[in-house]
CSV table of C-alpha atoms in Angstrom, one decimal:
chain,number,residue,atom,x,y,z
X,15,MET,CA,-127.2,-44.5,-147.4
X,16,ALA,CA,-128.6,-41.6,-145.4
X,17,PRO,CA,-125.9,-41.7,-142.6
X,18,ILE,CA,-123.2,-41.2,-145.2
X,19,MET,CA,-124.8,-38.0,-146.6
X,20,ARG,CA,-125.1,-36.4,-143.2
X,21,SER,CA,-121.5,-35.3,-143.2
X,22,PRO,CA,-121.3,-31.7,-144.5
X,23,GLU,CA,-117.8,-32.2,-145.8
X,24,ILE,CA,-118.8,-35.0,-148.0
X,25,ALA,CA,-122.1,-33.5,-149.3
X,26,SER,CA,-120.7,-30.0,-150.1
X,27,PRO,CA,-120.5,-29.3,-153.9
X,28,GLY,CA,-117.1,-28.7,-155.4
X,29,ASN,CA,-115.3,-30.6,-152.7
X,30,GLU,CA,-113.2,-33.2,-154.6
X,31,VAL,CA,-111.9,-34.9,-151.5
X,32,GLY,CA,-115.5,-35.1,-150.2
X,33,HIS,CA,-116.6,-36.5,-153.6
X,34,PHE,CA,-113.9,-39.2,-153.4
X,35,ARG,CA,-114.9,-40.1,-149.9
X,36,LEU,CA,-118.6,-40.3,-151.0
X,37,CYS,CA,-117.6,-42.6,-153.8
X,38,LEU,CA,-115.5,-44.7,-151.5
X,39,CYS,CA,-118.4,-44.9,-149.0
X,40,ILE,CA,-120.9,-45.9,-151.7
X,41,ALA,CA,-118.5,-48.6,-152.8
X,42,LEU,CA,-118.0,-49.9,-149.3
X,43,VAL,CA,-121.8,-49.9,-148.6
X,44,SER,CA,-122.5,-51.7,-151.9
X,45,ALA,CA,-119.8,-54.3,-151.0
X,46,GLY,CA,-121.8,-55.1,-147.8
X,47,PHE,CA,-120.2,-52.8,-145.3
X,48,ASP,CA,-123.2,-51.1,-143.5
X,49,ASP,CA,-121.0,-49.3,-141.0
X,50,VAL,CA,-118.3,-47.6,-143.0
X,51,ILE,CA,-116.5,-46.2,-140.0
X,52,GLY,CA,-116.6,-49.6,-138.2
X,53,ALA,CA,-115.2,-51.2,-141.4
X,54,ARG,CA,-112.3,-48.7,-141.4
X,55,HIS,CA,-111.5,-49.4,-137.8
X,56,SER,CA,-111.7,-53.2,-138.4
X,57,LEU,CA,-109.3,-52.9,-141.3
X,58,GLN,CA,-106.9,-50.9,-139.3
X,59,ARG,CA,-106.9,-53.5,-136.5
X,60,LYS,CA,-106.3,-56.3,-139.0
X,61,LYS,CA,-103.5,-54.4,-140.6
X,62,ALA,CA,-101.8,-53.8,-137.2
X,63,GLU,CA,-102.2,-57.5,-136.3
X,64,ALA,CA,-100.7,-58.5,-139.7
X,65,LEU,CA,-97.7,-56.3,-139.2
X,66,LYS,CA,-97.4,-57.6,-135.6
X,67,MET,CA,-96.9,-54.1,-134.3
X,68,PRO,CA,-96.2,-54.0,-130.6
X,69,PRO,CA,-98.8,-52.1,-128.6
X,70,LYS,CA,-98.0,-48.4,-128.0
X,71,GLY,CA,-95.6,-47.9,-125.1
X,72,LYS,CA,-94.3,-51.5,-125.3
X,73,SER,CA,-91.7,-51.2,-128.1
X,74,GLY,CA,-89.0,-51.9,-125.6
X,75,GLY,CA,-85.9,-50.1,-124.6
X,76,LYS,CA,-82.2,-50.7,-125.4
X,77,GLY,CA,-81.3,-54.2,-124.9
X,78,GLY,CA,-82.3,-54.9,-121.3
X,79,LYS,CA,-84.2,-57.7,-119.7
X,80,GLY,CA,-87.3,-55.5,-120.2
X,81,GLY,CA,-90.3,-54.7,-117.9
X,82,GLY,CA,-92.9,-57.0,-116.5
X,83,ALA,CA,-95.2,-59.1,-118.7
X,84,SER,CA,-98.8,-59.6,-117.9
X,85,GLY,CA,-100.1,-63.1,-117.2
X,86,SER,CA,-101.8,-63.5,-120.5
X,87,ASP,CA,-98.7,-62.4,-122.5
X,88,GLY,CA,-96.8,-65.4,-121.0
X,89,ALA,CA,-99.3,-67.9,-122.4
X,90,ASP,CA,-99.2,-66.2,-125.8
X,91,LYS,CA,-95.3,-66.4,-126.0
X,92,LYS,CA,-95.3,-70.1,-125.2
X,93,ALA,CA,-97.8,-70.8,-127.9
X,94,GLN,CA,-95.7,-68.9,-130.5
X,95,GLY,CA,-93.2,-71.7,-131.0
X,96,PRO,CA,-89.5,-71.7,-131.8
X,97,LYS,CA,-89.5,-68.9,-134.5
X,98,GLY,CA,-90.9,-65.4,-134.6
X,99,GLY,CA,-92.4,-65.3,-131.1
X,100,GLY,CA,-91.5,-63.5,-127.9
X,101,SER,CA,-90.5,-60.0,-127.4
X,102,SER,CA,-86.7,-60.5,-126.7
X,103,VAL,CA,-84.0,-62.6,-128.3
X,104,LYS,CA,-80.5,-63.5,-127.0
X,105,VAL,CA,-78.4,-62.6,-130.1
X,106,ARG,CA,-74.9,-63.2,-131.3
X,107,HIS,CA,-73.6,-61.7,-134.5
X,108,ILE,CA,-70.6,-61.3,-136.7
X,109,LEU,CA,-70.4,-57.7,-138.1
X,110,CYS,CA,-68.2,-57.0,-141.1
X,111,GLU,CA,-67.9,-53.8,-143.0
X,112,LYS,CA,-67.2,-55.6,-146.3
X,113,HIS,CA,-69.4,-58.2,-147.8
X,114,SER,CA,-66.3,-60.3,-148.9
X,115,ARG,CA,-65.1,-60.5,-145.2
X,116,ALA,CA,-68.6,-61.6,-144.1
X,117,LEU,CA,-68.5,-64.4,-146.7
X,118,GLU,CA,-65.1,-65.5,-145.4
X,119,ALA,CA,-66.5,-65.7,-141.9
X,120,MET,CA,-69.5,-67.7,-143.2
X,121,GLU,CA,-67.2,-70.2,-144.9
X,122,LYS,CA,-65.5,-70.8,-141.5
X,123,LEU,CA,-68.9,-71.4,-140.0
X,124,LYS,CA,-69.8,-73.8,-142.7
X,125,ALA,CA,-66.5,-75.6,-142.1
X,126,GLY,CA,-67.6,-76.3,-138.5
X,127,VAL,CA,-65.7,-73.6,-136.6
X,128,ARG,CA,-67.6,-72.4,-133.4
X,129,PHE,CA,-69.6,-69.2,-133.9
X,130,SER,CA,-67.9,-67.5,-131.0
X,131,GLU,CA,-64.4,-68.2,-132.4
X,132,VAL,CA,-65.4,-66.9,-135.9
X,133,ALA,CA,-66.9,-63.8,-134.3
X,134,SER,CA,-63.7,-63.1,-132.3
X,135,GLN,CA,-61.7,-63.4,-135.4
X,136,TYR,CA,-63.9,-61.6,-138.0
X,137,SER,CA,-66.3,-59.3,-136.2
X,138,GLU,CA,-65.5,-55.6,-136.4
X,139,ASP,CA,-67.5,-54.2,-133.5
X,140,LYS,CA,-67.7,-54.1,-129.7
X,141,ALA,CA,-69.3,-57.6,-129.6
X,142,ARG,CA,-65.9,-59.1,-130.7
X,143,GLN,CA,-66.0,-61.1,-127.5
X,144,GLY,CA,-67.7,-64.1,-129.2
X,145,GLY,CA,-70.3,-61.8,-130.9
X,146,ASP,CA,-72.5,-61.8,-127.9
X,147,LEU,CA,-75.0,-58.9,-127.9
X,148,GLY,CA,-77.1,-60.3,-125.0
X,149,TRP,CA,-80.8,-60.0,-124.8
X,150,MET,CA,-82.4,-57.5,-127.2
X,151,SER,CA,-86.0,-56.5,-127.3
X,152,ARG,CA,-88.2,-55.7,-130.2
X,153,GLY,CA,-87.7,-52.0,-131.2
X,154,SER,CA,-84.1,-51.8,-130.0
X,155,MET,CA,-82.6,-53.1,-133.3
X,156,VAL,CA,-82.4,-51.7,-136.8
X,157,GLY,CA,-85.1,-53.0,-139.1
X,158,PRO,CA,-83.4,-55.7,-141.2
X,159,PHE,CA,-81.4,-57.0,-138.2
X,160,GLN,CA,-84.6,-57.3,-136.1
X,161,GLU,CA,-86.6,-59.0,-138.8
X,162,ALA,CA,-83.8,-61.6,-139.3
X,163,ALA,CA,-83.3,-62.1,-135.6
X,164,PHE,CA,-87.0,-62.8,-134.9
X,165,ALA,CA,-87.2,-65.1,-137.9
X,166,LEU,CA,-84.4,-67.4,-136.8
X,167,PRO,CA,-84.9,-70.4,-134.6
X,168,VAL,CA,-83.0,-70.8,-131.3
X,169,SER,CA,-79.7,-72.7,-131.8
X,170,SER,CA,-76.4,-73.3,-130.1
X,171,MET,CA,-72.8,-72.1,-130.9
X,172,ASP,CA,-71.8,-75.7,-131.7
X,173,LYS,CA,-74.6,-76.1,-134.3
X,174,PRO,CA,-75.6,-72.5,-135.1
X,175,VAL,CA,-78.5,-71.6,-137.4
X,176,TYR,CA,-77.5,-68.3,-138.8
X,177,THR,CA,-78.5,-65.8,-141.5
X,178,ASP,CA,-77.3,-66.9,-145.0
X,179,PRO,CA,-76.7,-64.6,-146.9
X,180,PRO,CA,-75.5,-62.0,-144.4
X,181,VAL,CA,-78.0,-59.2,-143.4
X,182,LYS,CA,-77.1,-55.7,-144.7
X,183,THR,CA,-77.7,-52.8,-142.4
X,184,LYS,CA,-76.3,-49.3,-142.2
X,185,PHE,CA,-73.5,-50.7,-140.0
X,186,GLY,CA,-72.4,-53.4,-142.4
X,187,TYR,CA,-73.0,-57.1,-143.0
X,188,HIS,CA,-74.3,-59.2,-140.1
X,189,ILE,CA,-74.2,-63.0,-139.7
X,190,ILE,CA,-76.8,-63.4,-136.9
X,191,MET,CA,-77.7,-66.3,-134.7
X,192,VAL,CA,-80.2,-66.6,-131.8
X,193,GLU,CA,-79.4,-68.4,-128.6
X,194,GLY,CA,-82.6,-67.7,-126.7
X,195,ARG,CA,-86.1,-66.2,-126.9
X,196,LYS,CA,-88.5,-64.9,-124.3
């Protein structure tokens, strides 16, 4: 317990924040954490791993084919399987401002119409040409769109696996499919 009390900000009387830290440190030590600072760093690392945050400086730019990967990254990506892995996805989408229009588009897909044809007919954005957005890297998409895109398995336009229900973002309602992953 002596190393905890060495910090003057914790030991000073009348310091409520310091008192809270002292109580927290005592609780951690009594729970078996001898090295409180080490425990904090360990928890931060585990939290970052759980959130699958990309390393600093590797969040990717806008859409492109993205910089070079190190040799160990390639092995990791192959081991990640068909869903959730990789740092880039080849995405198509159908964007509709109104939810009802997105549901109409989804009915066409369920009836067996090719994804690109439905996108050309229903999508209300620049990707109207079959809904193709190309390769997009992590960090270049809005949150809900990115989460959905990286959760989807790779599929084809003839037999698409797409988001159902449509994903809501600040741009509207998206029906998303993934054609590739790297």
